[in-house]
């Protein structure tokens, strides 16, 4: 192994030296204790936490470019949701992963306590229960004043928030006051169905409350900005290589590791690409490989490596290392749909998206002082977390898919803007079914490891979810019957009330799209379980020295936007120092010189 050149350089120069490598020729080594695949939401947490121990060396391989200087990944309003038609599934590569993604909504929601208590039950590990995960939410979070420094009393509960973590979380920093007042007034007028909830992140989300965002000082706070800060990137034991897309794991292990885990890899093959072309390289992990490539990338890499359903792998001509049928299965995702109404007010986001002058003024304000409407992203001002009627006939069709009576079936996002792109002023309600029965899959299309995988989210493949959404629509319409909306609310862009129930279900199927909250494709399960991909310590079952630390391990989607849960998974999953990770002993690798030749 090379001595990292940085340690010497840093001694001589006082300037900040970033060990975020654009060019592989600058990377000092291709052998590390840990190789993390994917510098995304989960991966950057692991990178930072592992390198807190100075004796451990870590390489992060990230397929995408840097987030630095990408304005769309910095300005919350440009997260583009206002023009998002909800049907395009984009999963772009960038440092910070989906936490940097330009279309990412930044809503900060943890889910219900019962979601985590169910994970504890499924994994037979109390460590995943709400009470034991709670400290990791706090460890991730730095509660921050909103950009407009408004009085936030009565809008959140300070005792459920972290104060010193890497990720800034704040309430909205720009007020759409007229709309907000109607939402708050409606919770007072219809308190039985829509009670006000001071803080939806307390573990008991039911009700309607103010949304919180991963935003600080009017800027997106991502795993790249929050965890890979300049001081972390300067650690001599951390290297991050960009433009490095991992294809598969390769076997650099010489001997059997242990009878219970007879397989190990220790090698990661990746393509480093520039405009001039691309070449394949192998990086070596002497202790562990950690897959943090996200719920699409992680199962794809496992399958490319021969870990998955033997029948499916064989059909593609990939030889099976370990028959693990759950890889890529049980993809769990929320279906969402949007509904819009014209309003009599011009105080809506449409005034900005439809008027270039106002758009430019708002951008200039953000640019000069990080204030104004651009400090907030698209999801809206409030969210409601609601349940199906306990007497719903749907429960005759299927047992309740939610984890308990304090967990929601629906999310309604309250949004002071339209979806349609139609001229005028609108408000919208985005409705999600957050305890779906449907499951999907990520499978390979080819034995070419760089071929795009097949993503079938299975949205609404269960009738339960589609029928539940009709009940969710009725709840949303009920909210708008509160007297406060009289005189403000105009006609809907689509008249749902005149549809027959068959028409409504067909409409739901036509307009629903993913919430971008996929999990479960490398799900954790109890050690003895016949299904599942990783054990409760996130180690891939039957393989030594291989762990998954990203959203894929959550076996069922929580009733929440999934970044907070992903951060908590990563904060818990990398407890290096608390629980010693297994060290894979291996003899000197004979193939080193070939594999590591540049
Ligand atoms: C459009 C969109 C909007 C969202 N909005 C919200 C929201 O408002 N609130 C919320 O809480 N959650 C939201 N989410 C969900 C949340 O962002 C994800 O659940 C979470 O970020 C997943 O984290 P991860 O670490 O599993 O994956 P990612 O963050 O996707 O990280 C994976 C990383 O691996 C890299 N990678 C992938 N394949 C390879 C490979 N082969 N080799 C090398 N690198 C690779 C990727 O470039 C990426 O950096 C949104 C997601 C999307 C896509
Ligand atoms: C949604 O947007 C994508 C591109 O972002 C486009 O291809 C698709 O046609 C759009 N769908 C609708 C229904 O507008
Ligand atoms: C705030 O949260 C704490 C801890 O869960 C709880 O004890 C307290 O009652 C909450 N306060 C309010 C006003 O809801
Ligand atoms: C790698 O090779 C070693 C030695 O042949 C073997 O023990 C180990 O099981 C192999 N690992 C995989 C994943 O095939
Ligand atoms: C999917 O998860 C369920 C538990 O939620 C489990 O019973 C089932 O076996 C899993 N299916 C696969 C293919 O892993
Ligand atoms: C918005 O409406 C108010 C009152 O109806 C009016 O005075 C104002 O000019 C309008 N603003 C824009 C930008 O249309
Ligand atoms: C756009 O906004 C500007 C500034 O508020 C206003 O003067 C102008 O009339 C608006 N244009 C249209 C077409 O509404
Ligand atoms: C943004 O601010 C920078 C200086 O901080 C300035 O150079 C640039 O012109 C500004 N852009 C806009 C659109 O206001």
XYZ file of C-alpha atoms and ligand atoms in Angstrom:
749
model
C 0.000 0.000 0.000
C 1.159 3.505 -0.829
C 1.621 6.045 1.903
C -1.117 8.533 1.126
C 0.609 11.485 -0.512
C -1.749 13.791 1.290
C -0.141 13.394 4.694
C 3.088 14.789 3.322
C 1.506 17.533 1.255
C -0.675 18.695 4.083
C 2.380 19.221 6.217
C 3.785 21.738 3.788
C 0.704 23.589 2.716
C -1.805 25.404 4.814
C -4.472 25.375 2.103
C -7.367 23.007 2.283
C -6.647 19.887 0.321
C -9.616 17.930 -0.714
C -9.303 14.194 -0.938
C -12.323 14.015 -3.196
C -10.692 12.669 -6.326
C -11.908 13.571 -9.792
C -9.000 11.767 -11.429
C -8.104 8.185 -10.600
C -4.470 8.952 -11.356
C -4.444 11.037 -8.150
C -5.866 8.267 -5.987
C -3.008 7.117 -3.742
C -4.039 3.483 -3.369
C -6.403 0.739 -4.417
C -6.281 -1.179 -1.164
C -8.084 -0.076 1.971
C -9.572 -1.631 5.094
C -13.067 -0.714 3.941
C -14.412 -0.002 0.483
C -17.791 1.737 0.449
C -19.735 1.438 -2.782
C -21.802 4.600 -3.303
C -21.269 8.012 -1.718
C -24.975 8.558 -1.181
C -27.267 9.211 1.741
C -26.140 6.137 3.678
C -22.614 5.727 2.281
C -21.296 9.111 3.380
C -22.471 8.497 6.940
C -20.485 5.260 7.002
C -17.444 6.977 5.472
C -17.417 9.674 8.114
C -18.083 7.411 11.078
C -15.568 4.696 10.124
C -12.785 7.241 9.600
C -13.316 8.702 13.073
C -10.993 5.842 13.983
C -7.665 7.024 12.600
C -6.334 3.474 12.328
C -8.915 2.508 9.709
C -8.590 3.355 6.004
C -11.647 3.873 3.813
C -12.274 4.327 0.102
C -15.631 5.533 -1.234
C -16.394 4.728 -4.868
C -19.107 7.020 -6.231
C -20.479 6.646 -9.743
C -21.513 10.267 -10.056
C -19.855 13.659 -10.123
C -19.440 16.066 -7.226
C -22.436 17.913 -5.839
C -20.288 21.020 -5.380
C -21.487 23.991 -7.377
C -24.616 22.224 -8.631
C -27.151 24.988 -8.060
C -30.151 22.705 -8.459
C -28.746 20.584 -5.634
C -28.333 23.643 -3.429
C -31.386 25.861 -3.884
C -34.395 24.151 -2.309
C -36.971 25.655 -4.682
C -35.081 24.352 -7.691
C -35.657 20.814 -6.470
C -38.102 20.954 -9.357
C -41.088 19.319 -7.768
C -43.447 22.026 -8.978
C -42.972 20.749 -12.493
C -42.608 17.117 -11.503
C -45.377 15.174 -13.202
C -44.782 12.280 -10.831
C -44.389 9.675 -13.528
C -40.743 9.912 -14.520
C -38.502 7.727 -12.388
C -35.145 9.404 -12.325
C -32.360 7.970 -10.221
C -29.405 10.135 -11.069
C -25.906 9.504 -9.883
C -24.348 12.290 -7.802
C -22.264 12.551 -4.636
C -24.722 12.591 -1.765
C -26.989 10.308 -3.766
C -30.643 11.051 -3.409
C -29.891 13.453 -0.578
C -28.253 15.714 -3.212
C -30.600 14.815 -6.008
C -32.038 17.835 -7.753
C -35.552 16.417 -7.695
C -35.401 15.514 -4.056
C -37.979 17.087 -1.816
C -36.003 17.375 1.444
C -39.006 16.546 3.610
C -37.755 15.297 6.976
C -40.070 12.619 8.364
C -39.079 9.690 10.545
C -42.127 7.458 10.407
C -44.137 5.873 13.178
C -42.626 4.246 16.258
C -44.549 1.131 15.199
C -42.610 1.004 11.903
C -39.394 0.487 13.831
C -40.938 -1.796 16.420
C -42.043 -3.958 13.491
C -38.446 -3.998 12.151
C -37.317 -5.151 15.596
C -39.866 -7.959 15.495
C -38.998 -9.034 11.940
C -35.272 -9.087 12.698
C -35.594 -10.356 16.280
C -33.246 -7.521 17.209
C -34.520 -4.929 19.692
C -31.813 -2.604 18.407
C -34.133 -1.668 15.518
C -37.013 -0.702 17.823
C -38.093 2.935 17.964
C -36.679 3.468 21.437
C -33.273 2.163 20.464
C -33.173 3.818 17.029
C -34.261 7.177 18.434
C -30.737 8.227 19.568
C -29.511 7.682 15.999
C -32.121 10.088 14.634
C -30.796 12.639 17.087
C -27.185 11.861 16.217
C -27.919 12.666 12.554
C -29.808 15.897 13.190
C -29.000 19.511 13.936
C -32.203 21.424 14.600
C -31.769 24.802 12.941
C -33.687 28.087 12.837
C -35.667 28.571 9.615
C -34.288 30.941 6.981
C -36.772 33.691 7.876
C -36.112 33.295 11.632
C -39.846 33.366 12.324
C -41.253 32.509 15.734
C -41.477 28.709 15.654
C -43.219 28.228 18.991
C -46.192 25.908 18.567
C -44.817 24.489 15.316
C -42.575 21.675 16.623
C -41.483 19.900 19.807
C -37.887 20.693 20.623
C -37.467 17.667 22.897
C -37.645 15.188 20.016
C -34.869 16.825 17.981
C -31.103 16.505 17.827
C -28.987 19.607 18.238
C -25.462 18.635 17.180
C -25.687 16.262 14.225
C -24.387 16.797 10.684
C -27.757 17.291 8.944
C -29.591 20.587 9.363
C -33.326 20.249 9.870
C -35.612 23.267 9.926
C -39.178 24.400 9.519
C -40.179 26.210 6.349
C -38.301 29.490 5.926
C -40.835 31.350 3.800
C -44.478 31.820 4.685
C -47.373 31.252 2.298
C -49.405 32.770 5.095
C -52.858 32.791 3.561
C -52.710 29.088 2.662
C -51.098 28.139 5.973
C -53.850 29.890 7.907
C -56.527 27.926 6.050
C -54.771 24.615 6.756
C -54.399 25.435 10.445
C -57.986 26.689 10.649
C -59.247 23.462 9.022
C -57.549 21.408 11.765
C -59.548 23.446 14.279
C -62.802 23.118 12.364
C -62.450 19.346 11.768
C -60.441 18.198 14.799
C -61.843 14.660 14.903
C -60.549 13.690 11.476
C -57.665 16.145 11.211
C -56.248 16.949 14.645
C -53.247 19.255 14.797
C -50.063 17.352 15.654
C -47.319 19.516 17.123
C -44.537 17.286 15.828
C -44.969 14.446 13.344
C -41.454 13.205 14.148
C -42.211 12.165 17.723
C -43.007 8.575 16.729
C -46.740 9.358 16.764
C -47.302 11.050 13.414
C -51.121 10.905 13.184
C -52.736 14.279 12.512
C -51.738 17.382 10.576
C -48.572 19.298 11.367
C -45.897 21.623 10.031
C -43.408 20.010 7.663
C -39.744 19.903 8.558
C -36.986 19.938 5.969
C -33.332 18.936 5.674
C -32.469 22.565 5.033
C -30.182 24.938 6.879
C -29.711 28.641 6.142
C -31.932 28.325 3.068
C -29.743 25.608 1.538
C -30.162 21.889 1.083
C -28.379 19.864 3.747
C -27.317 16.563 2.206
C -25.091 13.680 3.195
C -22.426 15.269 0.981
C -22.629 18.738 2.565
C -23.390 17.452 6.082
C -21.179 14.387 6.447
C -18.363 14.963 3.927
C -17.407 18.354 5.274
C -13.949 19.727 4.362
C -12.440 18.537 7.656
C -13.735 15.014 7.048
C -12.509 15.012 3.458
C -9.072 15.998 4.699
C -8.747 12.978 6.969
C -5.672 11.059 5.892
C -7.580 7.779 6.194
C -10.436 8.699 3.815
C -10.384 8.811 0.021
C -13.429 9.431 -2.175
C -13.223 8.656 -5.888
C -15.837 10.130 -8.223
C -16.905 8.797 -11.656
C -16.314 5.239 -10.399
C -19.208 2.936 -11.183
C -19.018 -0.438 -9.493
C -20.061 -3.418 -11.583
C -19.569 -6.365 -9.265
C -17.635 -7.955 -6.460
C -14.625 -10.052 -7.350
C -13.035 -12.800 -5.346
C -9.623 -11.868 -4.027
C -9.908 -14.151 -1.009
C -7.617 -17.084 -1.021
C -9.057 -19.378 1.580
C -12.331 -20.373 3.167
C -13.268 -17.868 5.764
C -15.534 -19.662 8.196
C -17.911 -22.619 7.973
C -20.972 -20.405 8.539
C -19.851 -17.845 5.966
C -17.936 -19.836 3.401
C -17.705 -17.020 0.865
C -15.830 -13.762 0.797
C -14.910 -11.402 -2.012
C -12.749 -8.530 -0.785
C -12.539 -7.126 -4.318
C -14.710 -4.539 -6.046
C -14.576 -4.086 -9.811
C -15.386 -0.616 -11.088
C -15.370 1.396 -14.270
C -13.665 4.754 -14.089
C -14.975 6.897 -16.897
C -13.853 10.211 -18.351
C -14.647 11.900 -21.640
C -11.556 10.231 -23.030
C -12.899 6.741 -22.326
C -13.189 4.264 -19.511
C -11.220 1.420 -17.938
C -11.913 -1.262 -15.389
C -10.131 -1.354 -12.036
C -10.299 -3.474 -8.903
C -10.157 -2.039 -5.395
C -9.394 -4.283 -2.471
C -11.008 -4.236 0.961
C -8.988 -6.124 3.522
C -11.731 -5.871 6.170
C -15.118 -5.204 4.618
C -16.935 -4.148 1.504
C -19.947 -1.993 2.302
C -22.637 -1.670 -0.334
C -24.369 1.721 -0.089
C -25.415 2.016 -3.717
C -29.072 2.539 -2.830
C -32.152 0.374 -3.258
C -31.588 -0.026 -7.010
C -27.786 -0.116 -7.238
C -27.175 -2.423 -4.277
C -29.308 -5.378 -5.442
C -27.955 -4.889 -8.963
C -24.365 -5.270 -7.732
C -25.284 -8.304 -5.613
C -26.967 -9.963 -8.598
C -24.064 -9.081 -10.915
C -21.820 -10.822 -8.380
C -23.797 -14.064 -8.423
C -25.690 -13.447 -5.185
C -29.384 -13.905 -5.832
C -31.996 -16.262 -7.147
C -30.162 -19.159 -8.766
C -32.805 -19.809 -11.423
C -32.884 -16.200 -12.579
C -29.088 -15.883 -12.550
C -28.640 -19.120 -14.456
C -31.125 -17.982 -17.106
C -28.876 -14.970 -17.756
C -25.714 -17.055 -17.796
C -24.401 -15.710 -14.492
C -22.915 -18.367 -12.245
C -24.382 -18.416 -8.765
C -22.080 -17.922 -5.813
C -24.868 -17.943 -3.259
C -28.524 -18.763 -3.885
C -30.221 -15.896 -2.029
C -33.650 -15.561 -3.680
C -34.679 -12.412 -1.772
C -32.094 -10.167 -3.467
C -33.999 -7.496 -5.420
C -37.386 -8.809 -4.245
C -39.855 -7.262 -1.829
C -39.284 -3.736 -3.191
C -41.629 -1.647 -1.081
C -42.697 1.787 -2.318
C -45.410 4.388 -1.779
C -47.830 5.291 -4.570
C -48.675 9.015 -4.708
C -51.128 11.078 -6.726
C -51.885 14.778 -6.935
C -55.115 16.786 -6.928
C -55.360 20.517 -7.636
C -57.957 23.249 -7.165
C -58.045 26.783 -8.496
C -57.996 29.406 -5.753
C -59.150 33.008 -5.618
C -55.807 34.215 -4.269
C -52.667 35.003 -6.232
C -50.476 34.112 -3.240
C -49.332 30.745 -4.613
C -46.100 29.288 -5.948
C -47.617 29.582 -9.420
C -46.924 33.311 -9.289
C -43.223 32.395 -9.360
C -43.183 29.461 -11.741
C -45.429 31.237 -14.244
C -43.831 34.673 -14.146
C -40.221 35.010 -15.253
C -39.836 38.385 -13.579
C -40.928 37.030 -10.224
C -38.854 33.877 -10.702
C -35.745 35.961 -11.348
C -36.491 38.254 -8.419
C -36.932 35.268 -6.122
C -33.688 33.744 -7.314
C -31.837 37.025 -6.851
C -33.190 37.250 -3.303
C -32.032 33.720 -2.524
C -28.686 34.461 -4.150
C -28.066 37.612 -2.144
C -29.480 36.700 1.278
C -30.758 33.090 1.320
C -34.271 34.311 2.010
C -37.518 34.402 0.045
C -39.558 31.613 -1.542
C -36.507 29.791 -2.923
C -35.490 28.644 0.572
C -38.234 26.003 0.490
C -38.699 22.974 -1.752
C -41.876 21.618 -3.242
C -43.565 19.264 -0.759
C -45.654 21.965 0.881
C -46.317 23.679 4.167
C -47.924 20.848 6.146
C -48.398 17.108 6.013
C -51.275 15.050 7.337
C -50.795 11.420 8.409
C -54.123 9.648 8.466
C -55.711 6.241 8.833
C -58.383 4.330 7.001
C -61.729 4.223 8.772
C -61.496 1.303 11.257
C -64.769 -0.019 9.802
C -63.513 0.123 6.221
C -64.602 -2.928 4.192
C -61.020 -3.058 2.936
C -60.033 -4.802 6.153
C -62.204 -7.746 5.070
C -60.064 -8.013 1.963
C -56.681 -7.841 3.648
C -55.387 -7.581 7.196
C -54.264 -4.101 8.146
C -50.884 -3.558 6.425
C -49.934 -0.726 8.784
C -47.759 -1.668 11.764
C -50.240 -0.477 14.389
C -53.054 1.885 15.357
C -50.698 4.863 15.805
C -49.266 4.495 12.291
C -50.879 6.043 9.217
C -52.175 4.576 5.973
C -52.026 7.916 4.174
C -49.954 11.005 3.834
C -51.500 14.193 2.479
C -49.067 16.972 1.575
C -50.638 20.442 1.554
C -49.184 22.519 -1.244
C -49.745 26.156 -2.180
C -49.220 25.645 -5.931
C -50.643 23.715 -8.871
C -49.316 20.639 -10.653
C -50.783 21.151 -14.028
C -48.647 23.907 -15.492
C -51.998 25.504 -16.363
C -51.950 29.300 -16.088
C -53.634 30.512 -12.925
C -53.405 30.023 -9.193
C -53.930 26.646 -7.588
C -53.399 24.642 -4.444
C -52.700 20.912 -4.429
C -53.035 17.954 -2.156
C -50.572 15.148 -2.826
C -51.916 11.885 -1.462
C -49.719 8.895 -0.724
C -50.639 5.387 0.443
C -47.875 4.925 2.990
C -48.575 1.373 4.181
C -48.797 -0.381 0.826
C -49.464 -4.080 0.374
C -47.895 -4.179 -3.113
C -44.311 -5.285 -3.626
C -42.025 -4.963 -6.644
C -38.589 -6.040 -7.732
C -35.226 -5.064 -9.146
C -33.865 -7.684 -11.535
C -31.131 -7.871 -14.161
C -31.821 -7.366 -17.844
C -28.551 -8.890 -18.973
C -25.311 -10.460 -17.843
C -23.630 -7.143 -18.751
C -23.076 -5.619 -15.297
C -23.364 -2.099 -16.721
C -26.718 -2.713 -18.394
C -29.561 -0.879 -16.637
C -31.528 -3.132 -14.282
C -35.249 -3.807 -14.645
C -37.190 -1.854 -12.043
C -40.752 -2.975 -11.411
C -42.015 -1.201 -8.318
C -45.258 -3.151 -8.463
C -47.172 0.033 -7.594
C -50.873 -0.730 -7.041
C -50.317 -4.361 -8.020
C -52.490 -5.079 -5.003
C -56.078 -3.821 -5.372
C -55.973 -3.001 -1.682
C -53.649 -0.066 -2.347
C -55.748 1.319 -5.218
C -58.983 0.969 -3.249
C -57.360 2.507 -0.189
C -56.426 5.508 -2.316
C -60.110 6.052 -3.163
C -60.763 6.288 0.580
C -57.757 8.571 0.904
C -59.212 10.851 -1.770
C -62.437 11.027 0.200
C -60.452 12.061 3.291
C -58.669 14.763 1.301
C -61.988 16.064 -0.028
C -63.373 16.053 3.509
C -60.528 18.286 4.655
C -61.586 20.806 2.035
C -65.169 20.852 3.358
C -63.977 22.856 6.375
C -65.737 26.257 6.297
C -62.410 28.093 6.162
C -61.986 27.169 2.489
C -65.241 28.944 1.473
C -64.502 31.799 -0.891
C -60.867 30.715 -1.290
C -61.264 27.370 -2.998
C -62.422 27.249 -6.615
C -62.978 24.408 -9.063
C -60.812 21.278 -9.123
C -58.660 20.737 -12.213
C -60.184 17.238 -12.390
C -63.667 16.669 -10.996
C -63.271 13.554 -8.872
C -66.685 13.772 -7.220
C -68.614 13.105 -10.444
C -66.680 9.891 -11.172
C -68.178 6.465 -10.594
C -66.102 4.295 -8.284
C -64.824 2.296 -11.282
C -63.835 5.541 -13.026
C -62.139 6.769 -9.893
C -60.088 3.586 -9.518
C -59.097 3.771 -13.181
C -58.135 7.422 -12.694
C -56.046 6.513 -9.624
C -54.233 3.828 -11.593
C -53.603 6.280 -14.436
C -52.179 9.149 -12.388
C -50.363 7.472 -9.485
C -46.596 7.494 -9.463
C -43.794 6.506 -7.112
C -42.946 8.474 -3.997
C -39.253 7.656 -4.590
C -39.139 5.860 -1.251
C -38.079 2.407 -2.438
C -36.696 0.067 0.213
C -36.579 -3.664 0.864
C -34.475 -4.899 -2.068
C -31.783 -6.212 0.282
C -34.030 -6.555 3.284
C -32.930 -7.498 6.762
C -34.483 -10.443 8.547
C -33.889 -12.561 11.597
C -30.773 -14.693 11.520
C -32.691 -17.927 11.161
C -35.253 -16.650 8.636
C -35.637 -18.422 5.300
C -35.975 -15.112 3.452
C -34.106 -11.818 3.582
C -30.695 -10.671 2.379
C -28.922 -9.234 5.401
C -28.952 -10.151 9.062
C -29.837 -7.605 11.766
C -26.195 -6.400 11.753
C -26.650 -5.683 8.022
C -24.175 -8.378 6.997
C -25.077 -10.242 3.828
C -26.172 -13.693 4.958
C -23.616 -16.380 4.230
C -20.872 -14.033 3.015
C -17.983 -12.823 5.119
C -16.816 -9.226 4.946
C -19.832 -7.864 3.073
C -22.427 -5.486 4.483
C -25.273 -3.401 3.054
C -25.838 0.014 4.614
C -28.509 1.952 2.743
C -32.276 2.129 2.283
C -32.391 -1.353 0.718
C -32.168 -3.054 4.116
C -35.482 -1.734 5.469
C -37.741 -4.748 4.906
C -40.942 -2.687 4.622
C -41.255 0.965 3.666
C -41.885 3.114 6.744
C -44.803 5.542 6.766
C -42.432 8.364 5.903
C -40.204 9.902 3.290
C -37.221 7.651 3.683
C -34.119 9.774 4.160
C -34.391 10.065 7.958
C -34.757 6.284 8.287
C -31.818 5.805 5.895
C -29.635 8.106 7.982
C -30.645 6.252 11.160
C -29.901 2.890 9.519
C -26.470 4.171 8.524
C -25.709 5.727 11.900
C -26.607 2.455 13.590
C -25.136 0.208 10.902
C -21.599 1.566 11.195
C -21.070 1.294 14.915
C -17.431 0.610 14.329
C -15.699 1.028 17.653
C -18.798 0.104 19.610
C -19.125 -3.325 18.054
C -15.984 -4.502 16.330
C -16.664 -5.373 12.692
C -15.420 -8.759 11.659
C -11.948 -8.761 10.245
C -11.468 -11.128 7.364
C -8.044 -12.675 7.609
C -6.459 -13.389 4.276
C -3.070 -14.301 2.941
C -1.207 -11.908 0.684
C -2.975 -11.641 -2.591
C -1.010 -13.081 -5.470
C -3.071 -11.350 -8.097
C -2.437 -7.924 -6.689
C 0.005 -6.719 -9.277
C -2.270 -7.580 -12.206
C -5.449 -6.366 -10.685
C -4.119 -3.191 -9.290
C -2.059 -2.170 -12.309
C -3.357 1.119 -13.575
C -36.687 12.148 -6.543
C -36.598 11.750 -5.097
C -37.191 12.541 -4.120
C -37.110 12.178 -2.780
N -37.633 13.012 -1.824
C -37.460 12.712 -0.515
C -37.888 13.612 0.510
O -38.436 14.684 0.254
N -37.659 13.260 1.800
C -37.089 12.066 2.136
O -36.946 11.788 3.319
N -36.697 11.193 1.202
C -36.863 11.500 -0.113
N -36.439 10.627 -1.066
C -35.942 9.294 -0.637
C -34.548 9.307 -0.094
O -33.783 10.255 -0.788
C -33.927 7.913 -0.258
O -34.694 6.953 0.424
C -32.524 7.855 0.334
O -31.780 8.958 -0.093
C -31.855 6.571 -0.078
O -30.533 6.585 0.381
P -29.504 5.468 -0.043
O -28.253 5.727 0.672
O -30.160 4.158 0.084
O -29.326 5.670 -1.610
P -28.749 6.905 -2.419
O -28.834 8.156 -1.643
O -29.380 6.839 -3.757
O -27.210 6.579 -2.554
C -26.694 5.664 -3.466
C -25.401 6.206 -4.013
O -24.727 5.205 -4.716
C -24.329 5.680 -5.974
N -24.303 4.510 -6.832
C -25.347 3.797 -7.299
N -24.921 2.749 -8.019
C -23.574 2.785 -7.980
C -22.562 1.954 -8.528
N -22.863 0.888 -9.259
N -21.266 2.282 -8.302
C -20.941 3.370 -7.562
N -21.872 4.206 -7.022
C -23.176 3.899 -7.222
C -25.333 6.738 -6.336
O -24.825 7.674 -7.261
C -25.608 7.361 -4.979
O -24.713 8.393 -4.666
C -36.469 10.984 -2.418
C -35.864 10.194 -3.384
C -35.901 10.576 -4.718
C -35.228 9.721 -5.747
C -43.455 13.302 -17.411
O -42.146 13.771 -17.631
C -41.350 12.947 -18.432
C -39.975 13.558 -18.552
O -39.575 14.166 -17.365
C -42.006 12.787 -19.803
O -41.238 11.890 -20.557
C -43.414 12.256 -19.649
O -44.035 12.227 -20.910
C -44.217 13.139 -18.726
N -45.509 12.536 -18.486
C -46.637 13.243 -18.459
C -47.874 12.464 -18.162
O -46.664 14.446 -18.641
C -42.607 16.859 23.493
O -41.985 15.596 23.450
C -41.740 15.042 24.741
C -40.914 13.798 24.532
O -41.590 12.889 23.707
C -43.056 14.794 25.425
O -42.821 14.257 26.706
C -43.813 16.097 25.531
O -45.090 15.858 26.062
C -43.956 16.750 24.177
N -44.507 18.091 24.342
C -45.646 18.472 23.779
C -46.061 19.876 24.053
O -46.311 17.740 23.060
C -13.023 -17.095 -3.170
O -12.016 -18.045 -3.308
C -11.702 -18.732 -2.091
C -10.527 -19.664 -2.356
O -10.785 -20.450 -3.461
C -12.920 -19.499 -1.619
O -12.659 -20.100 -0.383
C -14.066 -18.522 -1.456
O -15.240 -19.208 -1.118
C -14.295 -17.779 -2.757
N -15.339 -16.797 -2.578
C -16.353 -16.721 -3.422
C -17.314 -15.614 -3.198
O -16.534 -17.518 -4.320
C -40.840 -10.826 1.388
O -41.006 -10.448 2.744
C -41.904 -11.272 3.482
C -41.993 -10.740 4.888
O -42.376 -9.411 4.884
C -41.419 -12.702 3.476
O -42.356 -13.514 4.103
C -41.188 -13.175 2.057
O -40.585 -14.443 2.091
C -40.279 -12.213 1.307
N -40.144 -12.635 -0.078
C -38.970 -12.787 -0.647
C -38.956 -13.247 -2.061
O -37.938 -12.539 -0.058
C -52.326 39.874 -6.279
O -53.601 40.232 -5.839
C -53.617 41.473 -5.188
C -55.003 41.702 -4.578
O -55.963 40.951 -5.241
C -53.237 42.571 -6.182
O -53.215 43.817 -5.541
C -51.863 42.263 -6.726
O -51.505 43.172 -7.754
C -51.798 40.886 -7.299
N -50.408 40.584 -7.631
C -50.043 40.015 -8.772
C -48.564 39.801 -8.960
O -50.827 39.687 -9.627
C -45.156 39.280 -13.301
O -44.787 39.839 -12.054
C -44.456 41.189 -12.157
C -43.837 41.614 -10.833
O -44.667 41.280 -9.757
C -45.708 41.976 -12.534
O -45.386 43.335 -12.634
C -46.200 41.456 -13.873
O -47.435 42.069 -14.183
C -46.411 39.975 -13.820
N -46.692 39.470 -15.150
C -47.771 38.743 -15.432
C -47.908 38.277 -16.838
O -48.601 38.467 -14.564
C -25.558 35.735 -7.501
O -24.575 36.296 -6.646
C -23.301 36.425 -7.225
C -22.350 37.025 -6.212
O -22.527 36.436 -4.968
C -23.357 37.310 -8.452
O -22.106 37.304 -9.078
C -24.419 36.778 -9.422
O -24.563 37.699 -10.498
C -25.730 36.621 -8.715
N -26.718 36.055 -9.640
C -27.967 36.493 -9.737
C -28.819 35.855 -10.784
O -28.405 37.348 -9.013
